[in-house]
PDB file of C-alpha atoms in Angstrom:
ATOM      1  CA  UNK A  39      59.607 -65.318  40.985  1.00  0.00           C
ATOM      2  CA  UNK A  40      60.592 -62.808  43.302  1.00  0.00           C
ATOM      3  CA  UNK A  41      58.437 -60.410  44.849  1.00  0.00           C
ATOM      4  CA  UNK A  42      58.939 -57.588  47.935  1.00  0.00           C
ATOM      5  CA  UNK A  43      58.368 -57.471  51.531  1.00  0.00           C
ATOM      6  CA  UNK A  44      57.452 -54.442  52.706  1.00  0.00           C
ATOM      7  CA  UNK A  45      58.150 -53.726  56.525  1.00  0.00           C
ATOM      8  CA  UNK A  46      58.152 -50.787  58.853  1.00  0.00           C
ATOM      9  CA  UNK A  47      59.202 -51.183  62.774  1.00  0.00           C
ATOM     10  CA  UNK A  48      57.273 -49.464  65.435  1.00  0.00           C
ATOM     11  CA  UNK A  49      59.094 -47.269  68.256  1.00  0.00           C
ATOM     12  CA  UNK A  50      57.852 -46.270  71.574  1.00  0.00           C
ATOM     13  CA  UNK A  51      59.102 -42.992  72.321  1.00  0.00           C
ATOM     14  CA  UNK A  52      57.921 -42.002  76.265  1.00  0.00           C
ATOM     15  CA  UNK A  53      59.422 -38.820  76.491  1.00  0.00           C
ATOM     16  CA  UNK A  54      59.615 -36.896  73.277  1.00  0.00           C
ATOM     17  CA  UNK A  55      62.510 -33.934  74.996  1.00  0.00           C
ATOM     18  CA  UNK A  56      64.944 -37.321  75.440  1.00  0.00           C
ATOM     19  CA  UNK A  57      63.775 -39.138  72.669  1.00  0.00           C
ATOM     20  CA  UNK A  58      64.897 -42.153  73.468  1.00  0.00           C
ATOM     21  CA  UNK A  59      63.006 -45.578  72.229  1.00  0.00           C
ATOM     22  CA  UNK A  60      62.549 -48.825  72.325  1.00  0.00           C
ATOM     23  CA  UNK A  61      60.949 -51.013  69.229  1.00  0.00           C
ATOM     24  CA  UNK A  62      57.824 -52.892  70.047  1.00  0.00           C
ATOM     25  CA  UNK A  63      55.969 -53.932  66.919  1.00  0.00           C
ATOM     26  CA  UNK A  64      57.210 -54.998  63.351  1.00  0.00           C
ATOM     27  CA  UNK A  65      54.215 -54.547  60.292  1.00  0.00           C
ATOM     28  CA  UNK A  66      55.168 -56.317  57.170  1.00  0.00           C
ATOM     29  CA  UNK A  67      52.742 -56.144  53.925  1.00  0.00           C
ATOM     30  CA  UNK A  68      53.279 -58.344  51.146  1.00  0.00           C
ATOM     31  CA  UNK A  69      50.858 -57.152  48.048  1.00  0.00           C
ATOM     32  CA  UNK A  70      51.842 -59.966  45.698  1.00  0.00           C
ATOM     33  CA  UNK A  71      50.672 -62.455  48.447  1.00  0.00           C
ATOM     34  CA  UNK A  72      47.373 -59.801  49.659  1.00  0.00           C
ATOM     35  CA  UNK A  73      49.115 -60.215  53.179  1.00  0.00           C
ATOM     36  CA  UNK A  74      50.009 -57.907  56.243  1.00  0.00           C
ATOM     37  CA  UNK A  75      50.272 -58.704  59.594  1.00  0.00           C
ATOM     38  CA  UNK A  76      51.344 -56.806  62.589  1.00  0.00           C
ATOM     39  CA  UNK A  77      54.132 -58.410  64.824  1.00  0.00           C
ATOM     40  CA  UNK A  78      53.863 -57.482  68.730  1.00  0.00           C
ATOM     41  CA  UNK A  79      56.641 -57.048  71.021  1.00  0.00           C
ATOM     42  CA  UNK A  80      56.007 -60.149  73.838  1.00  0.00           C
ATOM     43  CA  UNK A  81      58.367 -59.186  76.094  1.00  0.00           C
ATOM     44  CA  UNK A  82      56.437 -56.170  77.718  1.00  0.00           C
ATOM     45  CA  UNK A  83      58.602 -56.723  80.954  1.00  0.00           C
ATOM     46  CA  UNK A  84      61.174 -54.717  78.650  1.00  0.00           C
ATOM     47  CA  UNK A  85      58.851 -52.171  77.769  1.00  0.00           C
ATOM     48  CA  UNK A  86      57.646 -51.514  81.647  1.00  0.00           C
ATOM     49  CA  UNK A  87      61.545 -51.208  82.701  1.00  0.00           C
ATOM     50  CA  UNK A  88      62.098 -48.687  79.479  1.00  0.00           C
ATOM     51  CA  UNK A  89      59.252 -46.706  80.577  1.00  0.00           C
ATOM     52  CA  UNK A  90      58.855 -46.169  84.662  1.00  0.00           C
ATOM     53  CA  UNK A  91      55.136 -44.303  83.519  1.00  0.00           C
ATOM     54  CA  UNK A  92      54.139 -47.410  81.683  1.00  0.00           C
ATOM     55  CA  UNK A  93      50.367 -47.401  81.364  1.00  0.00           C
ATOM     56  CA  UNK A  94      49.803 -51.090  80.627  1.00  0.00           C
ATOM     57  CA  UNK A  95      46.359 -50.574  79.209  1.00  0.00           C
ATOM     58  CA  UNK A  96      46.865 -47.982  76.769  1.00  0.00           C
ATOM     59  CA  UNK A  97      49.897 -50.134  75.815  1.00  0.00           C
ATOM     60  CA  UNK A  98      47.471 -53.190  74.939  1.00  0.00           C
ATOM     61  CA  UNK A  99      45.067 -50.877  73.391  1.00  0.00           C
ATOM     62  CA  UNK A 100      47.651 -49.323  70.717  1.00  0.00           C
ATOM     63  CA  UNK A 101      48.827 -52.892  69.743  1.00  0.00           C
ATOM     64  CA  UNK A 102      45.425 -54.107  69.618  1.00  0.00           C
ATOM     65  CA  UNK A 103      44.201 -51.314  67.310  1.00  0.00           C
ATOM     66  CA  UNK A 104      47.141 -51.920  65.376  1.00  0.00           C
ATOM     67  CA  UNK A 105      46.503 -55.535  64.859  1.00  0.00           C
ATOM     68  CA  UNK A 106      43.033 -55.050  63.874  1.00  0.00           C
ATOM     69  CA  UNK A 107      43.871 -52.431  60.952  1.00  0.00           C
ATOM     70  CA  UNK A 108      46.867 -55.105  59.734  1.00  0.00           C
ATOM     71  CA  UNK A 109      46.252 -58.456  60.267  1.00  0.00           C
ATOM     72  CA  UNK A 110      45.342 -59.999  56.977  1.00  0.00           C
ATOM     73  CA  UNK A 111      45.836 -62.938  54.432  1.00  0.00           C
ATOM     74  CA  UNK A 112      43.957 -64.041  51.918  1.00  0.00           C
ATOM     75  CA  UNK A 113      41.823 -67.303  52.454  1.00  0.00           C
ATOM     76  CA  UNK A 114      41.117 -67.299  56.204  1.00  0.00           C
ATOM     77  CA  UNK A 115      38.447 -68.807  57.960  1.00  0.00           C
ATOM     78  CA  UNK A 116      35.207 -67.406  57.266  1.00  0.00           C
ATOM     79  CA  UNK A 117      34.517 -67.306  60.677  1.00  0.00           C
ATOM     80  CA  UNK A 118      37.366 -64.942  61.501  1.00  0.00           C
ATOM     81  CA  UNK A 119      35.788 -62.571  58.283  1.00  0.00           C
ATOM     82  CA  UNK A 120      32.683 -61.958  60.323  1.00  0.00           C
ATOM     83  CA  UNK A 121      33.449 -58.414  60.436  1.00  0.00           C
ATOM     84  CA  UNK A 122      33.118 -57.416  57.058  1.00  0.00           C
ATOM     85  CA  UNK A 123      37.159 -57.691  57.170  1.00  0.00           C
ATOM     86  CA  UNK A 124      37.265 -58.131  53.130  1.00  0.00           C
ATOM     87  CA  UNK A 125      35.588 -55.043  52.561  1.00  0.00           C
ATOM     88  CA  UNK A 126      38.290 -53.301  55.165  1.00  0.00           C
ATOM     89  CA  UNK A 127      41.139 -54.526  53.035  1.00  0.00           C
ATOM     90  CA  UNK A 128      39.978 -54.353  50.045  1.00  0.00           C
ATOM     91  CA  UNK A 129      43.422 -52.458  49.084  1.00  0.00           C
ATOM     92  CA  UNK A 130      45.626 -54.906  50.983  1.00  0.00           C
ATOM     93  CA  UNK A 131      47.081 -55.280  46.930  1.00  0.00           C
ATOM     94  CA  UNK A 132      48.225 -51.557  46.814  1.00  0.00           C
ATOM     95  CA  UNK A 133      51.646 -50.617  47.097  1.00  0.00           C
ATOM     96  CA  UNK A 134      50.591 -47.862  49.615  1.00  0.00           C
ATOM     97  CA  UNK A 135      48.323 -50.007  52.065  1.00  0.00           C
ATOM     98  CA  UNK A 136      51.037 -50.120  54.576  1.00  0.00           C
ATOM     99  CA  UNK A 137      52.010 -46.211  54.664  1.00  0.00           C
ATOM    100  CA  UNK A 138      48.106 -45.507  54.886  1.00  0.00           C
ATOM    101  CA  UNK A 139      47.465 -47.936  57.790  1.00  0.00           C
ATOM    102  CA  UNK A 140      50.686 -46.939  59.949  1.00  0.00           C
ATOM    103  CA  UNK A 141      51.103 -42.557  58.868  1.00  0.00           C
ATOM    104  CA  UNK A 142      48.585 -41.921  61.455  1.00  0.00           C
ATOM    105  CA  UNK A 143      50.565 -42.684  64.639  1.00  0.00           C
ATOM    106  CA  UNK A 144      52.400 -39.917  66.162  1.00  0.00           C
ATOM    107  CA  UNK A 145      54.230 -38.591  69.479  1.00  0.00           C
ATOM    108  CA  UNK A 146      54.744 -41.776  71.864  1.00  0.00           C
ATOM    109  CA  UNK A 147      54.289 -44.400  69.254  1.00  0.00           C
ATOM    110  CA  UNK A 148      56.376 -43.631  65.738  1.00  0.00           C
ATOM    111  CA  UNK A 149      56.660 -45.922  62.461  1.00  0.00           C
ATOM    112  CA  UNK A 150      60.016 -45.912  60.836  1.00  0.00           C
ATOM    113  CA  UNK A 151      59.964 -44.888  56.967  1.00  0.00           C
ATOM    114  CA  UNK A 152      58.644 -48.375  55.179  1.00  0.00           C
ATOM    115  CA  UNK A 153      61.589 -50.453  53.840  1.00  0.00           C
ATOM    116  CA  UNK A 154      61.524 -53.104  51.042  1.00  0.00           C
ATOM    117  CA  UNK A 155      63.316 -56.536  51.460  1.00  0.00           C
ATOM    118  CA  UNK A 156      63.248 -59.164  47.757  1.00  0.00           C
ATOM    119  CA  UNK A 157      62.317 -62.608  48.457  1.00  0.00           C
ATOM    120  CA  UNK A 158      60.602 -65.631  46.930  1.00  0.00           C
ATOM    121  CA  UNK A 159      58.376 -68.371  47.789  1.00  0.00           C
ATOM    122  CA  UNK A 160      60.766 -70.337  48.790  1.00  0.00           C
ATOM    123  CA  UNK A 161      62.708 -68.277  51.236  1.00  0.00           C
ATOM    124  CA  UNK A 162      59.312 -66.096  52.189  1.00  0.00           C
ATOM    125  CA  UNK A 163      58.890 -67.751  55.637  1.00  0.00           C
ATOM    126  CA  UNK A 164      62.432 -67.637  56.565  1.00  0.00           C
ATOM    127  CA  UNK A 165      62.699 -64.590  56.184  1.00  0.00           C
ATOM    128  CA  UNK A 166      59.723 -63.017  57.424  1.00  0.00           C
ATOM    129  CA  UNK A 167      61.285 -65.077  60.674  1.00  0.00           C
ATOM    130  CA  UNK A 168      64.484 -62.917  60.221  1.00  0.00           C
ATOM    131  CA  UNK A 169      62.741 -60.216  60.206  1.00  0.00           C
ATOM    132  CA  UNK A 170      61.078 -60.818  63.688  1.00  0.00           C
ATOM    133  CA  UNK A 171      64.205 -61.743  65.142  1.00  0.00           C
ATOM    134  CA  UNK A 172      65.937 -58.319  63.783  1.00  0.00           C
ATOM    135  CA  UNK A 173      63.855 -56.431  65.154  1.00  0.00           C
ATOM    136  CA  UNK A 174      61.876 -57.707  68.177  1.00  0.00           C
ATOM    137  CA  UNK A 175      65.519 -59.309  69.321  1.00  0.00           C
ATOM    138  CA  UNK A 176      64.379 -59.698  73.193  1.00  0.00           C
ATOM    139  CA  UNK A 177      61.835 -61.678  72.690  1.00  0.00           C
ATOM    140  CA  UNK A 178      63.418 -64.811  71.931  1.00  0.00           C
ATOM    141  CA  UNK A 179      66.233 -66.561  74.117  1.00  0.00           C
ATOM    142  CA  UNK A 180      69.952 -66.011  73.510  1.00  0.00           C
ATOM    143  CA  UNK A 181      70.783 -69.109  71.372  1.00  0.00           C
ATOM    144  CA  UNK A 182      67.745 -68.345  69.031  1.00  0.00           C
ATOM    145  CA  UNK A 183      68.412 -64.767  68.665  1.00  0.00           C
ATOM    146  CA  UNK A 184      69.338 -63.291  65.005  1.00  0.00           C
ATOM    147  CA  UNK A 185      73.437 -64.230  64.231  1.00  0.00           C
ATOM    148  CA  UNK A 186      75.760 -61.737  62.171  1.00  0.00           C
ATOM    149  CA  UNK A 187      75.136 -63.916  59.218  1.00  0.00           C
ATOM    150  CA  UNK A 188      71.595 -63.425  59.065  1.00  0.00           C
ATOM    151  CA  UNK A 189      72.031 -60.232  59.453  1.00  0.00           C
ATOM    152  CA  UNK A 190      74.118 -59.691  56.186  1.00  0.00           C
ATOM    153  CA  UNK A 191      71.651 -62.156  54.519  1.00  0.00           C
ATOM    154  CA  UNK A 192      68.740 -59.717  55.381  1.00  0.00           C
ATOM    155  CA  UNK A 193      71.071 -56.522  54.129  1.00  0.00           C
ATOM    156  CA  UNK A 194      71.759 -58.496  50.914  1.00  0.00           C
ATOM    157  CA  UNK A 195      67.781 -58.627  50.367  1.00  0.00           C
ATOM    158  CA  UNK A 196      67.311 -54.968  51.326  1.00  0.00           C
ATOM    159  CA  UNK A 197      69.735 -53.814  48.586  1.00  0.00           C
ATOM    160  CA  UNK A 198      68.816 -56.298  45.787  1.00  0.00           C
ATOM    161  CA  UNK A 199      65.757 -54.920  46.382  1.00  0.00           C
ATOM    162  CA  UNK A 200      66.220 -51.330  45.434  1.00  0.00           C
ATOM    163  CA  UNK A 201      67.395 -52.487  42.011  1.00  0.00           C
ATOM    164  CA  UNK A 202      70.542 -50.187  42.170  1.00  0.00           C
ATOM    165  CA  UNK A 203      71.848 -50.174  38.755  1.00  0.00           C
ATOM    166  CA  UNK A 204      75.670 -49.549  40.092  1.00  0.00           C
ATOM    167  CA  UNK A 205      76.182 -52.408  43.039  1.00  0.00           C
ATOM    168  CA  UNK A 206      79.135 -54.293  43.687  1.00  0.00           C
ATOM    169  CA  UNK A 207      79.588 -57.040  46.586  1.00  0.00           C
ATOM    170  CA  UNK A 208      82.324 -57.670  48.603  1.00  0.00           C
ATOM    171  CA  UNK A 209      84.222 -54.361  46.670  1.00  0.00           C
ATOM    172  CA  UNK A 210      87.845 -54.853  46.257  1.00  0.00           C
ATOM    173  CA  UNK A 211      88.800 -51.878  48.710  1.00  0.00           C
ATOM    174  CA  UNK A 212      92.667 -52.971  50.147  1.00  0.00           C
ATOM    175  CA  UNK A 213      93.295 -52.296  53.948  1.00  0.00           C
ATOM    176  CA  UNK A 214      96.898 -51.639  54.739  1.00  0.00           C
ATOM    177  CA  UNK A 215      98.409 -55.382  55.046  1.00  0.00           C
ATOM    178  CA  UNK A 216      96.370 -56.223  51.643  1.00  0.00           C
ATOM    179  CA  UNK A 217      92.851 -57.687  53.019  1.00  0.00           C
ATOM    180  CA  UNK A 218      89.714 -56.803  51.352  1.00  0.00           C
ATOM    181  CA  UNK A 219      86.779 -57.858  53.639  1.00  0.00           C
ATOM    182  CA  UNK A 220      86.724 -54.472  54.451  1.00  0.00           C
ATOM    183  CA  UNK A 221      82.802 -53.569  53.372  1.00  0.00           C
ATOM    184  CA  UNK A 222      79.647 -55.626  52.165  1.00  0.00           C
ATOM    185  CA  UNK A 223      78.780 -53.817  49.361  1.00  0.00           C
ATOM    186  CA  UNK A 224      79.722 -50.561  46.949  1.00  0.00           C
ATOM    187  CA  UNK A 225      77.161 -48.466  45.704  1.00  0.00           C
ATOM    188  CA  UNK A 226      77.854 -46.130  42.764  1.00  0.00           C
ATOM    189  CA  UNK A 227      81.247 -46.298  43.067  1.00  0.00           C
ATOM    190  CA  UNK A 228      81.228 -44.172  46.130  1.00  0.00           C
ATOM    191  CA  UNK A 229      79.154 -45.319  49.104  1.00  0.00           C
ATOM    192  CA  UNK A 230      80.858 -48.336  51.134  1.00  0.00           C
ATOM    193  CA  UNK A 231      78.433 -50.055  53.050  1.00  0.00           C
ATOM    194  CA  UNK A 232      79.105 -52.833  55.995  1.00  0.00           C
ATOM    195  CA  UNK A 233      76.682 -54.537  58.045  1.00  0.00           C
ATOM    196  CA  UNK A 234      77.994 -54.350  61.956  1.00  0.00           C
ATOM    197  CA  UNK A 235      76.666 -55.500  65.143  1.00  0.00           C
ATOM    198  CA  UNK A 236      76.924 -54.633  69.098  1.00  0.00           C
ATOM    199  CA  UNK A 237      75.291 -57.908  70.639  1.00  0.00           C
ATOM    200  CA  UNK A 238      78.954 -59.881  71.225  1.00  0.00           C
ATOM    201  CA  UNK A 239      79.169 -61.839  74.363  1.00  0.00           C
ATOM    202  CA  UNK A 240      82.519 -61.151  74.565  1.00  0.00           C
ATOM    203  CA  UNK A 241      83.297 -57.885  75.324  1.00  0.00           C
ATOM    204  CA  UNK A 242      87.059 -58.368  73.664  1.00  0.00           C
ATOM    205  CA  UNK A 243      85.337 -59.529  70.372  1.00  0.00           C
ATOM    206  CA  UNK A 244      83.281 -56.223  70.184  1.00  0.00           C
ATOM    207  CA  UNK A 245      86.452 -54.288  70.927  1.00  0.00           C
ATOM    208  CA  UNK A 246      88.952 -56.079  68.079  1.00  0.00           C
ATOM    209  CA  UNK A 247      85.702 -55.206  65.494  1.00  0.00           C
ATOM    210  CA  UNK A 248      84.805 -51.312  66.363  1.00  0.00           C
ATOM    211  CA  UNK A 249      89.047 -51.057  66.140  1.00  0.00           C
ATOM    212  CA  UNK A 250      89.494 -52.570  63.123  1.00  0.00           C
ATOM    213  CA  UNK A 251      86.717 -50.543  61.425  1.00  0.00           C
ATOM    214  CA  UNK A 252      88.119 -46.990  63.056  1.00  0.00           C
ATOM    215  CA  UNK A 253      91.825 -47.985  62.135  1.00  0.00           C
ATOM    216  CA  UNK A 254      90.654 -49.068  58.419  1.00  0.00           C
ATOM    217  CA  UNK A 255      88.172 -45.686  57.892  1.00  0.00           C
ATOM    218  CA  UNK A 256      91.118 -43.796  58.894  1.00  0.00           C
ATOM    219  CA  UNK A 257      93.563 -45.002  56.433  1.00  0.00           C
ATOM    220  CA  UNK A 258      91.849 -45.891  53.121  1.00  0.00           C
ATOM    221  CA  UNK A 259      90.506 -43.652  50.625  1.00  0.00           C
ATOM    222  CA  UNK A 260      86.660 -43.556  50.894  1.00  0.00           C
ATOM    223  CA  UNK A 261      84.736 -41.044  51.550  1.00  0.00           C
ATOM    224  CA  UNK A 262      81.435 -41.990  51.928  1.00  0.00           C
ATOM    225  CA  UNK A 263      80.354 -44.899  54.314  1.00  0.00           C
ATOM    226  CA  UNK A 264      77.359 -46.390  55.626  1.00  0.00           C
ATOM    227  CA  UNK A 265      77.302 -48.561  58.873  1.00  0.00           C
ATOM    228  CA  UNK A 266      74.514 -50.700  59.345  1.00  0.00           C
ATOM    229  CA  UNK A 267      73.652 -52.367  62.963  1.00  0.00           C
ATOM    230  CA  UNK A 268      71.392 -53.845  64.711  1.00  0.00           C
ATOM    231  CA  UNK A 269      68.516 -52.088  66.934  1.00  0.00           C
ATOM    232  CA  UNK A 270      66.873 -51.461  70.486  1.00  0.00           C
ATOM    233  CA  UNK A 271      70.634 -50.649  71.782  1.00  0.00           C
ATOM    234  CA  UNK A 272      69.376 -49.212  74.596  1.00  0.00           C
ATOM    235  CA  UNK A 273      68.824 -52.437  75.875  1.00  0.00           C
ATOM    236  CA  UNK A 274      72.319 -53.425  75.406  1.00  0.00           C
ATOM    237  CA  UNK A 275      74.323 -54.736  78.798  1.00  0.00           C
ATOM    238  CA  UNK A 276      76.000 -51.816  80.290  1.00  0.00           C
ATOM    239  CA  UNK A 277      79.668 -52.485  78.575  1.00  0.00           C
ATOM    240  CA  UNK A 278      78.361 -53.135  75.167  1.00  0.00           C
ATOM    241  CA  UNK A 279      76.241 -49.947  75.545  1.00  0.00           C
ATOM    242  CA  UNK A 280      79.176 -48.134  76.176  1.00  0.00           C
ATOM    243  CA  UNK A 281      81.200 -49.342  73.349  1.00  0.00           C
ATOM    244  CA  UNK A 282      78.702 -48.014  71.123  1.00  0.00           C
ATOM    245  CA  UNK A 283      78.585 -44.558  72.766  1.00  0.00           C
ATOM    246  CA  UNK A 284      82.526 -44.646  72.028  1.00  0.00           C
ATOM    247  CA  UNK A 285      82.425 -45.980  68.661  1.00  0.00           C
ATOM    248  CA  UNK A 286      80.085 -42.833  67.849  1.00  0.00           C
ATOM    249  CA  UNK A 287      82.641 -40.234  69.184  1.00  0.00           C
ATOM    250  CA  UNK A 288      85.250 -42.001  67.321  1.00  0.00           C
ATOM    251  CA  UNK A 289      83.003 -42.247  63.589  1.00  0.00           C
ATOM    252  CA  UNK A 290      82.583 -38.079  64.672  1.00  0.00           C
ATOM    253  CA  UNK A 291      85.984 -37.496  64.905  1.00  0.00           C
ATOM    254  CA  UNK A 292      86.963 -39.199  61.879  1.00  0.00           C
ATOM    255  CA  UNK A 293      84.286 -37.012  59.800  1.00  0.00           C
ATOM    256  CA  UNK A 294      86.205 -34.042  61.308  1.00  0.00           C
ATOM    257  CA  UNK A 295      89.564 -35.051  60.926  1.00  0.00           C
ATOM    258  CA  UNK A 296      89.390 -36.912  57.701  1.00  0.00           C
ATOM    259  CA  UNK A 297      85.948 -35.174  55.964  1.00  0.00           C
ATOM    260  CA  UNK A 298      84.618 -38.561  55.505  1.00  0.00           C
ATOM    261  CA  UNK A 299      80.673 -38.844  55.243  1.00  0.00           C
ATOM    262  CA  UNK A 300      79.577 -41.629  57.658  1.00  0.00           C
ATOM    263  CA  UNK A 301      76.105 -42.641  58.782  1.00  0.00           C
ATOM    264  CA  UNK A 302      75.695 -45.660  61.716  1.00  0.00           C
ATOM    265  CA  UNK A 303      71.820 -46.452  61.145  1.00  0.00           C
ATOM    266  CA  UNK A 304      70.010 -48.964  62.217  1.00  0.00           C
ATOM    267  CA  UNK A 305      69.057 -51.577  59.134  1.00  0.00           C
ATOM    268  CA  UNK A 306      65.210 -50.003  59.121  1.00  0.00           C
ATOM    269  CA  UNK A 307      66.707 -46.780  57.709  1.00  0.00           C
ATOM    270  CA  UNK A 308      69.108 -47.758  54.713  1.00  0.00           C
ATOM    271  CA  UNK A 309      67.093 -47.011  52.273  1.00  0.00           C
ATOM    272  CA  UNK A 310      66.084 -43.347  53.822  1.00  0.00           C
ATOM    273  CA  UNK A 311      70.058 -43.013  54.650  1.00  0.00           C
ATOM    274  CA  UNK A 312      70.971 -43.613  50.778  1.00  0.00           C
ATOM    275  CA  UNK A 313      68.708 -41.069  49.525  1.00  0.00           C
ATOM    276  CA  UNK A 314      70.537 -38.521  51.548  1.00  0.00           C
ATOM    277  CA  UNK A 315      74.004 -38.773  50.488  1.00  0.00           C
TER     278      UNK A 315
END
């Protein structure tokens, strides 16, 4: 039977005039299993070289607080319930426990609108794994970070999970020389939408993709396209960084040029993105 994941990724925003962030905590909620839990960035190293005002306690404090009001799963140890702990989640079932427990934060640390990913029992742990390694990608060491396939297995989940009643995979959409791996998915016969990512280790590989994807957007007929990719950019090696910031000028100049409708989002705001256009 398949039930949803509910997730929502926490930012740290220092300064709120450049607004730049960096993710440090992942909350998931699962009512069909009564569970939520709270993931913590590890890697605080990252945090401290984001942020040159870093205020290591109030840091620990925030996470802390946060793990207290999320950590939960049914059957623990009665030792660890001392607290009265049922009685605190007593509406860890409710579709809304996760927006109540995260709506309060504000200013330096900011929740992302909750997304929904389908899963089973059988896949559950796997992907609540590719979930962590989505989104708190430094902590973990290069060959055990999240891989482009993963990443298109987690956007398959996100979508089946919105029970769109117009989806097609893999759409039939014909670049010039005849291909058709062009997007991931169609959505209502209008929105294209393609999974990309910015962590190559070759900077050449990064290069052939963003081209291929400009070149294609500006000679097929769509109008309506939504780029997903991966998160924490900031924290990209200088080049890659800088491939990004191009690839952006480029998307904006095709809008212009072409009056195409395109949105490069991070995976944590599909779902918020598809509402809009």
């Amino acid at each position: 039977m398949n039930f949803n994941i509910l997730y929502t990724v926490l930012k740290y925003i220092p300064s709120p005039i450049r607004m730049e962030s960096i993710i440090v905590g992942l909350a998931v909620h699962i009512p069909a299993k009564s569970f939520s839990h709270f993931y913590k960035i590890k890697n605080t190293r990252r945090v401290a070289a984001f942020d040159d005002e870093y205020n290591k306690d109030f840091f620990n404090m925030i996470m802390e607080s946060l793990s207290y009001d999320l950590d939960y799963q049914e059957n623990e140890h009665p030792e660890i319930l001392f607290d009265n702990k049922k009685e605190r989640f007593k509406d860890i079932e409710d579709a809304d426990f996760l927006e109540e427990r995260t709506a309060y934060l504000a200013n330096d640390f900011q929740f992302s609108p909750i997304e929904s990913l389908q899963t089973n029992d059988k896949d559950l742990k796997d992907d609540l794994e590719d979930l962590q390694k989505m989104y708190l990608y430094y902590d973990r060491p290069k060959p055990q970070r999240i891989t482009k396939t993963e990443v298109k297995r987690l956007l398959k989940k996100q979508i089946n999970s919105y029970h769109l009643s117009n989806l097609v995979m893999s759409p039939k959409v014909y670049d010039e020389f005849g291909g058709t791996n062009l997007f991931d998915y169609e959505i209502n016969n209008e929105i294209y939408v393609k999974a990309i990512s910015f962590d190559y280790k070759r900077l050449n590989q990064l290069s052939s993709e963003l081209k291929s994807i400009i070149y294609d957007l500006n000679t097929i007929q769509v109008s309506k396209v939504i780029l997903t990719r991966n998160e924490n950019l900031e924290l990209l090696p200088k080049e890659q960084l800088s491939a990004f910031k191009t690839f952006k000028n480029k998307l904006y100049e095709l809008e212009k040029s072409k009056n195409l409708n395109i949105h490069l989002v991070p995976l944590s705001e599909l779902e918020q993105t598809l509402n809009k256009i």
